[in-house]
Amino acid sequence: GYYSTILGLHGIPSIAEEAIIARDILIAEYTHTAVHIAHVSTAGSVRLIREAKKRNLKITAETAPHYFTLTEEALQGYDTNFKVNPPLRSAKDVAAIKEGLLDGTIDAIACDHAPHARTDKEVEFEYALNGISGLETSLALSLNLLHDGTLSWEELVAKMSTNPARILNLPKGTLAPGSDADITVIDPQLKWTADVKDFQSRGKNSPFNGRALIGKAVMTIVGGVIKYAGASFKS
């Protein structure tokens, strides 16, 4: 793209992603099977998936918070915490991702958690590994879709819980009797500032370090047992 060119970086153009998605859609159509597409980042990808769904193909798709929060302009400082694969895209692509979430083209939001050691990130941009330690900021960033009117509460829960469980055919993502008692309790009004020193993950590679956020998970229940409460894990 434009910024990879002016910054002298090896680019991954939109067509690289879109060509593979088009191929996989055609294979799914030919074989009458399902395909799940991860890391959707471009307007062209959203368009291809939308058109495939209109033909009633068994296509599901996900994106990640950084693809509807950040743009390629963030790369101007050569901060390797912004290096992901596929790369950050343009404002037009961000708008298309939001539209895809709104109209149901994109079924799910995944945190795309990719923690790395400091030695993997504190190198020249070309040699740094791709990825963001995204688990602990994913909820607050996704709640911005609620604040800006892109999604309703019900739709956001579906994107982050119900739909992923359905796609993977897991008895989760619902409070219905018989479902796994895996529950996240959130405080949607809690204001906090992302500080990688406080991350539970050993991966501190976050481009959102220092960002003011609203909304946080305050408790997790796994198999009916409280595993996390406040700022500590339960054994």
PDB file of C-alpha atoms in Angstrom, residues 105-187:
ATOM      1  CA  THR A 105     -21.132 -10.308   6.423  1.00  0.00           C
ATOM      2  CA  ILE A 106     -18.534 -10.734   9.174  1.00  0.00           C
ATOM      3  CA  ASP A 107     -19.825 -13.221  11.731  1.00  0.00           C
ATOM      4  CA  ALA A 108     -17.283 -12.957  14.511  1.00  0.00           C
ATOM      5  CA  ILE A 109     -14.683 -10.839  16.263  1.00  0.00           C
ATOM      6  CA  ALA A 110     -11.568 -12.723  17.385  1.00  0.00           C
ATOM      7  CA  CYS A 111      -8.974 -11.176  19.687  1.00  0.00           C
ATOM      8  CA  ASP A 112      -6.192 -12.537  17.426  1.00  0.00           C
ATOM      9  CA  HIS A 113      -4.024 -12.902  20.535  1.00  0.00           C
ATOM     10  CA  ALA A 114      -0.405 -13.234  19.403  1.00  0.00           C
ATOM     11  CA  PRO A 115       1.934 -12.579  22.348  1.00  0.00           C
ATOM     12  CA  HIS A 116       5.650 -12.309  21.667  1.00  0.00           C
ATOM     13  CA  ALA A 117       8.796 -11.887  23.711  1.00  0.00           C
ATOM     14  CA  ARG A 118      10.414  -8.449  23.730  1.00  0.00           C
ATOM     15  CA  THR A 119      13.336  -9.865  21.765  1.00  0.00           C
ATOM     16  CA  ASP A 120      10.946 -10.753  18.939  1.00  0.00           C
ATOM     17  CA  LYS A 121       9.594  -7.209  18.686  1.00  0.00           C
ATOM     18  CA  GLU A 122      12.462  -4.925  19.684  1.00  0.00           C
ATOM     19  CA  VAL A 123      14.295  -5.387  16.402  1.00  0.00           C
ATOM     20  CA  GLU A 124      14.241  -3.738  12.987  1.00  0.00           C
ATOM     21  CA  PHE A 125      10.710  -3.604  11.581  1.00  0.00           C
ATOM     22  CA  GLU A 126      11.577  -6.001   8.779  1.00  0.00           C
ATOM     23  CA  TYR A 127      12.671  -8.711  11.215  1.00  0.00           C
ATOM     24  CA  ALA A 128      10.018  -8.271  13.925  1.00  0.00           C
ATOM     25  CA  LEU A 129       7.410 -10.990  14.265  1.00  0.00           C
ATOM     26  CA  ASN A 130       3.800 -10.241  13.403  1.00  0.00           C
ATOM     27  CA  GLY A 131       1.136 -10.002  16.052  1.00  0.00           C
ATOM     28  CA  ILE A 132      -0.479  -8.184  18.951  1.00  0.00           C
ATOM     29  CA  SER A 133      -1.036  -9.334  22.511  1.00  0.00           C
ATOM     30  CA  GLY A 134      -4.716  -8.679  22.027  1.00  0.00           C
ATOM     31  CA  LEU A 135      -6.734 -10.667  24.543  1.00  0.00           C
ATOM     32  CA  GLU A 136      -6.875  -8.089  27.315  1.00  0.00           C
ATOM     33  CA  THR A 137      -7.839  -5.121  25.158  1.00  0.00           C
ATOM     34  CA  SER A 138     -10.179  -6.900  22.732  1.00  0.00           C
ATOM     35  CA  LEU A 139     -13.375  -6.357  24.723  1.00  0.00           C
ATOM     36  CA  ALA A 140     -12.883  -2.632  25.326  1.00  0.00           C
ATOM     37  CA  LEU A 141     -11.920  -2.015  21.700  1.00  0.00           C
ATOM     38  CA  SER A 142     -14.940  -3.978  20.500  1.00  0.00           C
ATOM     39  CA  LEU A 143     -17.205  -2.010  22.828  1.00  0.00           C
ATOM     40  CA  ASN A 144     -16.352   1.035  20.726  1.00  0.00           C
ATOM     41  CA  LEU A 145     -18.583  -0.546  18.077  1.00  0.00           C
ATOM     42  CA  LEU A 146     -21.402  -0.200  20.583  1.00  0.00           C
ATOM     43  CA  HIS A 147     -20.519   3.392  21.405  1.00  0.00           C
ATOM     44  CA  ASP A 148     -20.406   4.485  17.751  1.00  0.00           C
ATOM     45  CA  GLY A 149     -23.654   2.725  16.854  1.00  0.00           C
ATOM     46  CA  THR A 150     -22.172   0.022  14.628  1.00  0.00           C
ATOM     47  CA  LEU A 151     -23.508  -2.831  16.773  1.00  0.00           C
ATOM     48  CA  SER A 152     -26.117  -3.344  19.479  1.00  0.00           C
ATOM     49  CA  TRP A 153     -25.382  -5.229  22.699  1.00  0.00           C
ATOM     50  CA  GLU A 154     -27.032  -8.355  21.317  1.00  0.00           C
ATOM     51  CA  GLU A 155     -25.028  -8.144  18.109  1.00  0.00           C
ATOM     52  CA  LEU A 156     -21.735  -7.607  19.926  1.00  0.00           C
ATOM     53  CA  VAL A 157     -22.366 -10.620  22.173  1.00  0.00           C
ATOM     54  CA  ALA A 158     -23.154 -12.658  19.076  1.00  0.00           C
ATOM     55  CA  LYS A 159     -19.936 -11.583  17.348  1.00  0.00           C
ATOM     56  CA  MET A 160     -17.728 -12.387  20.342  1.00  0.00           C
ATOM     57  CA  SER A 161     -19.491 -15.375  21.882  1.00  0.00           C
ATOM     58  CA  THR A 162     -22.569 -16.930  20.289  1.00  0.00           C
ATOM     59  CA  ASN A 163     -21.388 -17.006  16.685  1.00  0.00           C
ATOM     60  CA  PRO A 164     -17.872 -18.347  17.388  1.00  0.00           C
ATOM     61  CA  ALA A 165     -19.425 -21.195  19.378  1.00  0.00           C
ATOM     62  CA  ARG A 166     -21.874 -21.912  16.563  1.00  0.00           C
ATOM     63  CA  ILE A 167     -19.161 -21.861  13.908  1.00  0.00           C
ATOM     64  CA  LEU A 168     -17.019 -24.288  15.916  1.00  0.00           C
ATOM     65  CA  ASN A 169     -20.056 -26.379  16.906  1.00  0.00           C
ATOM     66  CA  LEU A 170     -19.328 -25.986  20.617  1.00  0.00           C
ATOM     67  CA  PRO A 171     -21.936 -26.049  23.422  1.00  0.00           C
ATOM     68  CA  LYS A 172     -20.992 -22.531  24.495  1.00  0.00           C
ATOM     69  CA  GLY A 173     -21.943 -18.931  23.839  1.00  0.00           C
ATOM     70  CA  THR A 174     -25.326 -19.138  25.529  1.00  0.00           C
ATOM     71  CA  LEU A 175     -26.757 -19.335  29.037  1.00  0.00           C
ATOM     72  CA  ALA A 176     -29.242 -22.024  28.008  1.00  0.00           C
ATOM     73  CA  PRO A 177     -29.509 -25.110  30.255  1.00  0.00           C
ATOM     74  CA  GLY A 178     -27.035 -27.772  29.179  1.00  0.00           C
ATOM     75  CA  SER A 179     -24.502 -25.343  27.742  1.00  0.00           C
ATOM     76  CA  ASP A 180     -20.981 -25.181  29.144  1.00  0.00           C
ATOM     77  CA  ALA A 181     -20.847 -22.769  32.075  1.00  0.00           C
ATOM     78  CA  ASP A 182     -18.101 -20.643  30.524  1.00  0.00           C
ATOM     79  CA  ILE A 183     -19.098 -17.069  31.286  1.00  0.00           C
ATOM     80  CA  THR A 184     -17.414 -13.678  31.210  1.00  0.00           C
ATOM     81  CA  VAL A 185     -18.786 -10.974  33.492  1.00  0.00           C
ATOM     82  CA  ILE A 186     -18.019  -7.471  32.283  1.00  0.00           C
ATOM     83  CA  ASP A 187     -18.277  -3.934  33.583  1.00  0.00           C
TER      84      ASP A 187
END
